[in-house]
Amino acid sequence: MRIDVLTLFPAAFESGPLDVSIIKRAREDGLLDLQVHDIREHATDRHRSVDDYPFGGGQGMVMRVDVLDRALQHVQALADETAYVVFLTPQGEVLHDSLVRELATHPRLALVCGRYEGVDQRFVDHCVDREVSIGDYIVTGGELPAMVLIDAVTRHVPGALGDEASPEEESFADGLLEHPQYTRPAEYRGWTVPDVLLSGHHANIEKWKREQRLERTRERRPDLFP
Ligand code: 4GX
């Protein structure tokens, strides 16, 4: 899969979470081709401005439609496949497992990261396929949300998790939270491990894990409870 990122802060994508572990390996193995582009390179005026005051007044600045459109056209022309364009914004639909899986089916994504108070609505109306939010809280720019989306989507690219692991076995594939986990030592400062896990009785262990998952989901995430 190819992902192009459009941002005013390309440095945010250098030597970060996308350069370690599973995502690093996916990139090295050619499963993820991540390309980051600086929106400011498409500013044309003397001051290379990418934003301006909002029509009608109001707080803060708005990203310009012309600069964003030129940046996106430039990026779209870099490959044969047309990218499915995602704009990260608190106004978008909230990212969840089913949307991650859907986005992972696209051969190419373009992620637009906003800064300032927002972007000109004409860019959203004419150039964006999907508005996505990573949750109901405000972060400073779309860069962290884009990284969250890239990480979550890449895990669904076939081969990215290695030979054994499957995204189907992870939490949310079946809508339940995970059971608690323990490892050696079996006792530490008097803190013990549930007896059943040390019993070697596999049927009881599986029953316990299932119960723990149901109980946790009911207590912590009643919205997910089946
Ligand atoms: N999930 N933000 C984008 C700038 C902005 C403001 C208004 C468009 C309209 C966020 C989130 C998020 C903060 C990123 C505002 N862009 N993005 N930024 N939560 O909080 O995606």
XYZ file of N, CA and C and ligand atoms in Angstrom:
699
model
N 0.832 -1.180 0.000
C 0.000 0.000 0.000
C 0.877 1.243 0.000
N 0.407 2.259 -0.730
C 1.140 3.524 -0.737
C 0.350 4.561 0.058
N 1.030 5.296 0.934
C 0.391 6.389 1.669
C 1.212 7.658 1.477
N 0.565 8.706 0.965
C 1.178 10.027 0.850
C 0.613 10.918 1.945
N 1.478 11.613 2.653
C 1.051 12.534 3.709
C 1.335 13.951 3.253
N 0.355 14.842 3.391
C 0.537 16.267 3.104
C 0.494 17.020 4.427
N 1.572 17.746 4.718
C 1.700 18.376 6.027
C 2.536 19.642 5.929
N 2.340 20.540 6.883
C 3.220 21.708 6.999
C 4.439 21.380 7.855
N 4.437 20.208 8.463
C 5.536 19.802 9.352
C 6.052 18.415 8.997
N 6.686 18.280 7.824
C 7.178 16.953 7.423
C 8.156 16.357 8.436
N 8.848 17.215 9.185
C 9.810 16.710 10.173
C 9.129 15.870 11.250
N 7.820 16.096 11.461
C 7.092 15.318 12.477
C 7.079 13.825 12.131
N 7.314 13.494 10.857
C 7.262 12.089 10.428
C 8.640 11.443 10.356
N 9.685 12.196 10.740
C 11.048 11.650 10.710
C 11.425 11.066 12.054
N 12.006 9.883 12.013
C 12.446 9.163 13.223
C 11.442 9.265 14.361
N 10.236 8.838 14.063
C 9.168 8.760 15.051
C 8.642 7.336 15.140
N 7.376 7.200 15.566
C 6.793 5.865 15.746
C 6.682 5.045 14.459
N 6.777 5.703 13.295
C 6.675 4.949 12.032
C 8.031 4.412 11.585
N 9.075 4.670 12.395
C 10.430 4.214 12.061
C 10.917 3.125 13.004
N 10.003 2.536 13.762
C 10.388 1.442 14.658
C 9.415 0.274 14.505
N 9.894 -0.904 14.940
C 9.035 -2.070 15.127
C 8.301 -2.501 13.852
N 7.025 -2.782 13.980
C 6.238 -3.394 12.900
C 6.145 -2.484 11.679
N 5.963 -1.186 11.898
C 5.798 -0.279 10.756
C 7.135 -0.100 10.031
N 8.221 -0.058 10.791
C 9.547 0.012 10.173
C 9.765 -1.210 9.271
N 9.441 -2.391 9.783
C 9.637 -3.614 9.001
C 8.730 -3.624 7.778
N 7.489 -3.176 7.931
C 6.563 -3.135 6.790
C 7.116 -2.231 5.689
N 7.750 -1.135 6.084
C 8.339 -0.216 5.097
C 9.543 -0.861 4.436
N 10.387 -1.500 5.240
C 11.583 -2.162 4.692
C 11.195 -3.290 3.737
N 10.097 -3.978 4.057
C 9.653 -5.107 3.229
C 8.841 -4.655 2.016
N 8.643 -3.349 1.846
C 7.904 -2.844 0.696
C 6.402 -3.001 0.815
N 5.897 -3.335 2.012
C 4.448 -3.472 2.205
C 3.794 -2.115 2.377
N 4.572 -1.163 2.921
C 4.102 0.220 3.074
C 5.113 1.149 2.412
N 4.618 1.924 1.455
C 5.446 2.958 0.816
C 4.906 4.299 1.315
N 5.613 4.889 2.294
C 5.154 6.132 2.921
C 5.951 7.305 2.369
N 5.227 8.302 1.829
C 5.887 9.473 1.247
C 5.301 10.731 1.894
N 6.163 11.575 2.409
C 5.709 12.767 3.134
C 6.024 14.012 2.305
N 5.054 14.916 2.193
C 5.182 16.096 1.339
C 4.883 17.368 2.125
N 5.649 18.405 1.853
C 5.501 19.691 2.531
C 4.519 20.565 1.754
N 3.394 20.869 2.373
C 2.362 21.684 1.718
C 2.925 23.057 1.327
N 3.836 23.591 2.145
C 4.351 24.942 1.905
C 5.094 25.072 0.569
N 5.567 23.955 0.030
C 6.246 24.021 -1.271
C 5.300 24.463 -2.377
N 3.996 24.469 -2.087
C 3.021 24.856 -3.101
C 2.449 26.243 -2.858
N 3.034 26.967 -1.911
C 2.715 28.386 -1.752
C 3.428 29.157 -2.858
N 2.810 30.249 -3.318
C 3.380 30.942 -4.480
C 3.779 32.386 -4.190
N 3.240 32.955 -3.137
C 3.523 34.371 -2.892
C 4.873 34.549 -2.199
N 5.271 35.808 -2.080
C 6.562 36.205 -1.524
C 6.801 35.620 -0.130
N 5.729 35.551 0.650
C 5.864 35.083 2.036
C 5.566 33.593 2.193
N 5.326 32.924 1.052
C 5.007 31.481 1.052
C 3.857 31.190 2.014
N 2.836 32.028 1.975
C 1.746 31.843 2.946
C 0.836 30.681 2.546
N 0.423 29.957 3.546
C -0.439 28.791 3.375
C -1.792 29.003 4.044
N -1.926 30.131 4.757
C -3.167 30.393 5.491
C -3.529 31.863 5.364
N -4.760 32.189 5.761
C -5.218 33.587 5.704
C -6.352 33.757 6.713
N -6.781 35.009 6.880
C -7.850 35.316 7.836
C -9.179 34.777 7.322
N -10.054 34.339 8.227
C -11.349 33.787 7.789
C -12.290 34.875 7.267
N -12.953 34.604 6.124
C -14.050 35.471 5.677
C -15.116 35.474 6.767
N -15.692 36.639 7.009
C -16.728 36.743 8.038
C -16.175 36.957 9.423
N -14.856 36.952 9.518
C -14.221 37.196 10.807
C -14.173 35.950 11.670
N -13.576 36.098 12.820
C -13.450 34.967 13.743
C -12.021 34.733 14.150
N -11.866 33.796 15.095
C -10.561 33.484 15.669
C -9.659 32.769 14.661
N -8.384 33.106 14.680
C -7.364 32.292 14.028
C -7.336 32.365 12.518
N -6.606 31.417 11.930
C -6.325 31.401 10.496
C -6.912 30.150 9.854
N -7.096 30.237 8.520
C -7.665 29.125 7.755
C -6.693 28.753 6.643
N -6.479 27.473 6.432
C -5.588 27.035 5.349
C -6.243 27.293 3.993
N -5.435 27.788 3.049
C -5.934 28.233 1.749
C -6.271 27.068 0.826
N -7.402 27.206 0.110
C -7.846 26.158 -0.812
C -6.883 25.999 -1.986
N -6.323 27.118 -2.485
C -5.474 27.023 -3.682
C -4.171 26.277 -3.383
N -3.574 26.574 -2.237
C -2.314 25.916 -1.865
C -2.543 24.415 -1.645
N -3.608 24.100 -0.912
C -3.906 22.687 -0.635
C -4.222 21.929 -1.918
N -4.990 22.544 -2.816
C -5.365 21.874 -4.069
C -4.131 21.615 -4.936
N -3.244 22.607 -5.030
C -2.012 22.393 -5.812
C -1.159 21.287 -5.201
N -1.041 21.299 -3.879
C -0.250 20.263 -3.203
C -0.830 18.880 -3.489
N -2.156 18.764 -3.412
C -2.790 17.461 -3.629
C -2.668 17.019 -5.092
N -2.843 17.951 -6.030
C -2.682 17.586 -7.444
C -1.266 17.097 -7.734
N -0.293 17.779 -7.143
C 1.106 17.357 -7.291
C 1.280 15.924 -6.784
N 0.740 15.668 -5.617
C 0.893 14.342 -4.989
C 0.144 13.273 -5.801
N -1.074 13.588 -6.246
C -1.834 12.595 -7.036
C -1.078 12.184 -8.290
N -0.333 13.117 -8.881
C 0.374 12.835 -10.145
C 1.639 11.999 -9.943
N 2.015 11.718 -8.713
C 3.259 10.986 -8.446
C 3.128 9.476 -8.656
N 1.891 8.987 -8.792
C 1.694 7.555 -9.026
C 0.484 7.363 -9.928
N 0.388 6.199 -10.575
C -0.717 5.916 -11.501
C -2.046 5.821 -10.764
N -2.026 5.099 -9.647
C -3.225 4.895 -8.844
C -3.698 6.217 -8.245
N -5.001 6.495 -8.293
C -5.536 7.686 -7.625
C -5.684 7.399 -6.131
N -5.127 8.282 -5.310
C -5.212 8.094 -3.861
C -6.609 8.445 -3.355
N -7.082 7.674 -2.397
C -8.298 7.981 -1.648
C -7.902 9.012 -0.598
N -8.542 10.184 -0.643
C -8.057 11.335 0.136
C -8.776 11.420 1.484
N -7.990 11.354 2.550
C -8.513 11.416 3.921
C -8.001 12.686 4.577
N -8.924 13.432 5.176
C -8.587 14.647 5.910
C -8.803 14.389 7.395
N -7.752 14.606 8.194
C -7.841 14.374 9.642
C -8.405 15.628 10.306
N -9.523 15.470 10.976
C -10.207 16.612 11.576
C -11.147 16.148 12.683
N -11.276 16.944 13.741
C -12.246 16.588 14.785
C -13.688 16.560 14.265
N -13.931 17.140 13.067
C -15.274 17.117 12.471
C -15.573 15.805 11.754
N -14.574 14.918 11.649
C -14.751 13.699 10.866
C -15.451 12.587 11.619
N -15.722 11.482 10.919
C -16.273 10.305 11.599
C -15.164 9.702 12.452
N -15.528 9.230 13.632
C -14.525 8.763 14.588
C -13.941 7.429 14.121
N -12.619 7.368 14.110
C -11.916 6.169 13.644
C -12.242 4.981 14.546
N -12.570 3.858 13.929
C -12.858 2.626 14.659
C -12.363 1.470 13.807
N -12.377 0.266 14.400
C -11.785 -0.894 13.742
C -12.338 -1.115 12.331
N -13.648 -0.967 12.145
C -14.216 -1.255 10.819
C -13.752 -0.241 9.775
N -13.582 1.041 10.182
C -13.082 2.040 9.229
C -11.603 1.792 8.916
N -10.834 1.401 9.908
C -9.419 1.051 9.679
C -9.326 -0.056 8.624
N -10.143 -1.088 8.795
C -10.124 -2.213 7.841
C -10.537 -1.770 6.452
N -11.524 -0.891 6.381
C -11.968 -0.411 5.073
C -10.860 0.394 4.401
N -10.235 1.298 5.144
C -9.161 2.122 4.568
C -8.003 1.245 4.094
N -7.765 0.135 4.798
C -6.656 -0.763 4.445
C -6.898 -1.460 3.100
N -8.135 -1.455 2.595
C -8.402 -2.094 1.302
C -8.030 -1.188 0.130
N -7.786 0.107 0.395
C -7.401 1.014 -0.690
C -5.917 0.823 -1.016
N -5.584 0.727 -2.296
C -4.161 0.566 -2.635
C -3.345 1.817 -2.352
N -4.010 2.952 -2.333
C -3.286 4.204 -2.101
C -4.155 5.175 -1.307
N -3.556 5.771 -0.259
C -4.225 6.805 0.534
C -3.403 8.080 0.472
N -4.079 9.231 0.524
C -3.422 10.522 0.744
C -4.026 11.110 2.010
N -3.173 11.412 2.993
C -3.646 11.945 4.269
C -3.290 13.416 4.357
N -4.296 14.256 4.563
C -4.075 15.697 4.659
C -4.134 16.110 6.125
N -3.018 16.713 6.590
C -2.921 17.147 7.983
C -3.159 18.645 8.049
N -4.174 19.040 8.823
C -4.469 20.450 8.986
C -3.754 21.044 10.189
N -3.536 22.338 10.117
C -3.061 23.123 11.272
C -3.963 24.341 11.350
N -3.690 25.234 12.266
C -4.522 26.421 12.437
C -5.949 26.034 12.820
N -6.895 26.936 12.575
C -8.277 26.704 13.022
C -9.046 25.810 12.062
N -8.459 25.570 10.884
C -9.154 24.708 9.945
C -8.712 24.947 8.530
N -9.416 24.344 7.576
C -9.101 24.526 6.163
C -10.333 25.085 5.470
N -10.101 25.755 4.363
C -11.194 26.286 3.550
C -12.124 25.127 3.168
N -13.427 25.309 3.421
C -14.397 24.232 3.202
C -14.419 23.759 1.752
N -14.052 24.646 0.794
C -14.060 24.236 -0.620
C -13.079 23.116 -0.881
N -11.955 23.089 -0.129
C -11.014 21.976 -0.285
C -11.676 20.665 0.161
N -12.354 20.727 1.291
C -13.030 19.531 1.811
C -14.104 19.072 0.815
N -14.905 20.022 0.324
C -16.035 19.684 -0.545
C -15.602 19.090 -1.886
N -14.503 19.605 -2.435
C -14.145 19.233 -3.800
C -12.987 18.238 -3.901
N -12.188 18.103 -2.850
C -10.956 17.314 -2.963
C -10.850 16.148 -1.985
N -11.680 16.137 -0.945
C -11.536 15.135 0.123
C -12.594 14.047 -0.028
N -12.171 12.779 0.084
C -13.109 11.658 0.018
C -13.707 11.328 1.375
N -12.942 11.554 2.449
C -13.378 11.112 3.773
C -12.778 12.003 4.841
N -13.584 12.455 5.796
C -13.088 13.200 6.956
C -13.074 12.238 8.136
N -11.915 12.131 8.781
C -11.727 11.159 9.862
C -11.160 11.856 11.092
N -11.721 11.501 12.259
C -11.226 11.979 13.557
C -10.673 10.794 14.328
N -9.594 11.000 15.090
C -9.106 9.884 15.932
C -9.767 9.891 17.302
N -10.640 10.824 17.576
C -11.346 10.799 18.855
C -11.771 12.184 19.279
N -12.630 12.227 20.270
C -13.244 13.480 20.704
C -12.363 14.232 21.689
N -11.259 14.744 21.188
C -10.340 15.596 21.937
C -9.555 16.353 20.884
N -8.901 17.442 21.290
C -8.195 18.282 20.324
C -6.689 18.103 20.483
N -6.022 17.821 19.375
C -4.561 17.837 19.341
C -4.141 19.013 18.459
N -2.843 19.297 18.413
C -2.388 20.558 17.825
C -2.433 20.568 16.304
N -2.302 19.417 15.691
C -2.350 19.348 14.233
C -2.768 17.960 13.810
N -2.937 17.771 12.506
C -3.349 16.469 12.003
C -2.233 15.441 11.934
N -1.003 15.814 12.310
C 0.131 14.898 12.145
C 0.028 13.664 13.040
N -0.228 13.870 14.332
C -0.367 12.704 15.222
C -1.557 11.837 14.796
N -2.729 12.430 14.519
C -3.828 11.610 13.999
C -3.440 10.826 12.745
N -2.696 11.438 11.818
C -2.273 10.723 10.604
C -1.388 9.528 10.969
N -0.480 9.714 11.931
C 0.398 8.607 12.331
C -0.389 7.472 12.963
N -1.393 7.816 13.759
C -2.254 6.788 14.353
C -2.943 5.994 13.249
N -3.486 6.710 12.263
C -4.194 6.045 11.164
C -3.241 5.163 10.355
N -2.049 5.680 10.043
C -1.064 4.917 9.259
C -0.691 3.630 9.996
N -0.435 3.748 11.289
C -0.058 2.570 12.082
C -1.189 1.537 12.082
N -2.399 1.994 12.402
C -3.535 1.064 12.511
C -3.840 0.399 11.168
N -3.753 1.169 10.064
C -4.054 0.634 8.738
C -2.968 -0.356 8.298
N -1.711 -0.012 8.553
C -0.601 -0.867 8.102
C -0.681 -2.255 8.727
N -1.181 -2.340 9.958
C -1.330 -3.632 10.613
C -2.271 -4.562 9.863
N -3.116 -3.996 8.983
C -4.044 -4.814 8.205
C -3.536 -5.111 6.794
N -2.358 -4.607 6.454
C -1.783 -4.952 5.153
C -1.238 -6.375 5.255
N -1.673 -7.270 4.363
C -1.246 -8.666 4.465
C 0.277 -8.795 4.572
N 0.722 -9.530 5.596
C 2.147 -9.766 5.812
C 2.795 -8.830 6.808
N 2.135 -7.713 7.131
C 2.777 -6.688 7.968
C 3.020 -7.170 9.398
N 2.170 -8.064 9.887
C 2.344 -8.538 11.271
C 3.233 -9.778 11.334
N 3.816 -10.170 10.212
C 4.652 -11.368 10.207
C 3.819 -12.597 9.910
N 4.453 -13.766 10.035
C 3.807 -15.005 9.594
C 2.670 -15.451 10.503
N 2.930 -15.449 11.819
C 1.947 -16.035 12.749
C 0.800 -15.087 13.044
N 1.150 -13.847 13.425
C 0.143 -12.937 13.968
C -0.890 -12.560 12.917
N -2.106 -12.378 13.372
C -3.197 -11.967 12.496
C -3.997 -10.882 13.196
N -4.406 -9.858 12.467
C -5.205 -8.814 13.101
C -6.541 -9.355 13.614
N -6.968 -10.532 13.103
C -8.229 -11.136 13.548
C -8.128 -11.595 15.003
N -6.910 -11.920 15.450
C -6.747 -12.437 16.814
C -6.613 -11.319 17.837
N -6.547 -10.092 17.355
C -6.356 -8.970 18.269
C -7.678 -8.479 18.826
N -7.564 -7.710 19.883
C -8.738 -7.093 20.476
C -9.519 -6.331 19.400
N -10.822 -6.320 19.513
C -11.768 -5.620 18.647
C -12.197 -6.438 17.448
N -11.402 -7.427 17.041
C -11.851 -8.249 15.922
C -13.158 -8.926 16.314
N -13.278 -9.365 17.581
C -14.525 -9.965 18.032
C -15.267 -9.068 19.017
N -14.848 -7.811 19.101
C -15.606 -6.832 19.874
C -15.441 -6.891 21.376
N -14.512 -7.707 21.886
C -14.292 -7.790 23.326
C -12.906 -7.266 23.683
N -12.775 -6.745 24.907
C -11.452 -6.364 25.416
C -10.642 -7.628 25.725
N -9.343 -7.466 25.891
C -8.459 -8.601 26.199
C -8.559 -8.986 27.674
N -8.248 -10.245 27.955
C -8.122 -10.705 29.349
C -6.781 -10.225 29.905
N -6.649 -10.172 31.270
C -5.351 -9.783 31.834
C -4.286 -10.846 31.572
N -3.020 -10.423 31.553
C -1.897 -11.315 31.261
C -0.922 -11.313 32.430
N -0.234 -12.428 32.622
C 0.774 -12.565 33.689
C 1.956 -13.354 33.151
N 3.142 -13.088 33.740
C 4.302 -13.923 33.425
C 5.137 -14.105 34.689
N 6.226 -14.864 34.603
C 7.062 -15.112 35.791
C 7.678 -13.806 36.303
N 7.944 -13.696 37.577
C 7.756 -14.722 38.623
C 6.291 -14.867 39.051
N 5.931 -16.064 39.500
C 4.549 -16.361 39.902
C 4.164 -15.595 41.165
N 5.175 -15.204 41.953
C 4.890 -14.329 43.089
C 5.979 -13.271 43.190
N 5.578 -12.031 43.410
C 6.504 -10.901 43.536
C 5.938 -9.959 44.585
N 6.691 -9.707 45.636
C 6.258 -8.864 46.769
C 4.899 -9.298 47.322
N 4.640 -10.588 47.247
C 3.354 -11.089 47.712
C 2.221 -10.938 46.710
N 2.542 -10.358 45.543
C 1.534 -10.196 44.478
C 1.489 -11.496 43.683
N 0.358 -12.150 43.724
C 0.263 -13.481 43.139
C -0.456 -13.456 41.794
N -0.362 -14.578 41.109
C -1.011 -14.778 39.811
C -2.254 -15.645 40.065
N -3.364 -15.409 39.346
C -4.551 -16.259 39.543
C -4.188 -17.748 39.432
N -4.632 -18.539 40.433
C -4.288 -19.962 40.521
C -4.582 -20.720 39.227
N -5.696 -20.397 38.604
C -6.131 -21.180 37.431
C -5.061 -21.165 36.328
N -4.325 -20.058 36.212
C -3.323 -19.952 35.132
C -2.119 -20.849 35.398
N -1.926 -21.241 36.657
C -0.798 -22.108 37.020
C -1.238 -23.566 37.112
N -2.534 -23.824 36.907
C -3.099 -25.158 37.157
C -2.784 -26.149 36.047
N -2.522 -25.650 34.843
C -2.292 -26.540 33.705
C -3.583 -27.137 33.142
N -4.724 -26.733 33.673
C -6.033 -27.255 33.220
C -6.547 -26.361 32.090
N -6.299 -26.795 30.850
C -6.501 -25.900 29.711
C -7.943 -25.470 29.502
N -8.879 -26.380 29.744
C -10.299 -26.023 29.576
C -10.688 -24.935 30.578
N -10.237 -25.094 31.827
C -10.541 -24.084 32.852
C -9.886 -22.748 32.515
N -8.664 -22.810 31.992
C -7.937 -21.577 31.626
C -8.689 -20.832 30.527
N -9.131 -21.548 29.512
C -9.873 -20.906 28.410
C -11.183 -20.309 28.914
N -11.857 -21.026 29.819
C -13.114 -20.543 30.400
C -12.851 -19.262 31.197
N -11.768 -19.250 31.977
C -11.400 -18.074 32.784
C -11.110 -16.865 31.885
N -10.357 -17.095 30.826
C -10.011 -15.989 29.910
C -11.269 -15.379 29.304
N -12.188 -16.230 28.864
C -13.447 -15.775 28.268
C -14.246 -14.940 29.273
N -14.337 -15.469 30.508
C -15.081 -14.751 31.563
C -14.457 -13.388 31.843
N -13.122 -13.364 31.916
C -12.421 -12.108 32.180
C -12.687 -11.087 31.076
N -12.686 -11.552 29.836
C -12.926 -10.648 28.708
C -14.350 -10.080 28.774
N -15.316 -10.947 29.044
C -16.709 -10.489 29.127
C -16.888 -9.514 30.292
N -16.319 -9.859 31.450
C -16.480 -9.028 32.645
C -15.840 -7.649 32.440
N -14.624 -7.656 31.900
C -13.928 -6.390 31.626
C -14.708 -5.523 30.653
N -15.202 -6.144 29.595
C -15.917 -5.375 28.576
C -17.192 -4.781 29.166
N -17.903 -5.583 29.978
C -19.147 -5.106 30.593
C -18.856 -3.944 31.544
N -17.780 -4.059 32.337
C -17.451 -3.015 33.321
C -16.905 -1.742 32.674
N -15.932 -1.934 31.743
C -15.184 -0.781 31.224
C -15.775 -0.180 29.961
N -16.353 -1.050 29.124
C -16.854 -0.585 27.825
C -18.230 -1.160 27.553
N -19.217 -0.754 28.370
C -20.566 -1.286 28.154
C -21.079 -1.030 26.726
N -20.510 -0.004 26.075
C -20.925 0.283 24.688
C -20.508 -0.827 23.727
N -19.494 -1.626 24.102
C -19.038 -2.724 23.249
C -19.683 -4.054 23.624
N -20.340 -4.083 24.800
C -20.810 -5.374 25.329
C -21.834 -6.000 24.402
N -21.604 -7.283 24.049
C -22.483 -7.930 23.058
C -23.924 -8.129 23.544
N -8.688 13.777 14.982
N -6.997 18.120 15.179
C -6.574 19.102 12.947
C -6.622 21.530 12.642
C -8.010 21.612 12.089
C -9.001 22.351 12.714
C -10.281 22.375 12.175
C -9.504 21.036 10.444
C -10.521 21.738 11.027
C -7.914 15.820 15.244
C -8.565 14.730 15.878
C -7.598 17.105 15.881
C -6.954 19.450 15.778
C -6.281 17.982 13.924
C -7.261 20.531 14.768
N -8.264 20.969 10.949
N -7.699 15.450 14.001
N -6.432 20.417 13.573
N -8.993 14.668 17.135
O -7.899 17.284 17.030
O -8.155 14.206 13.828
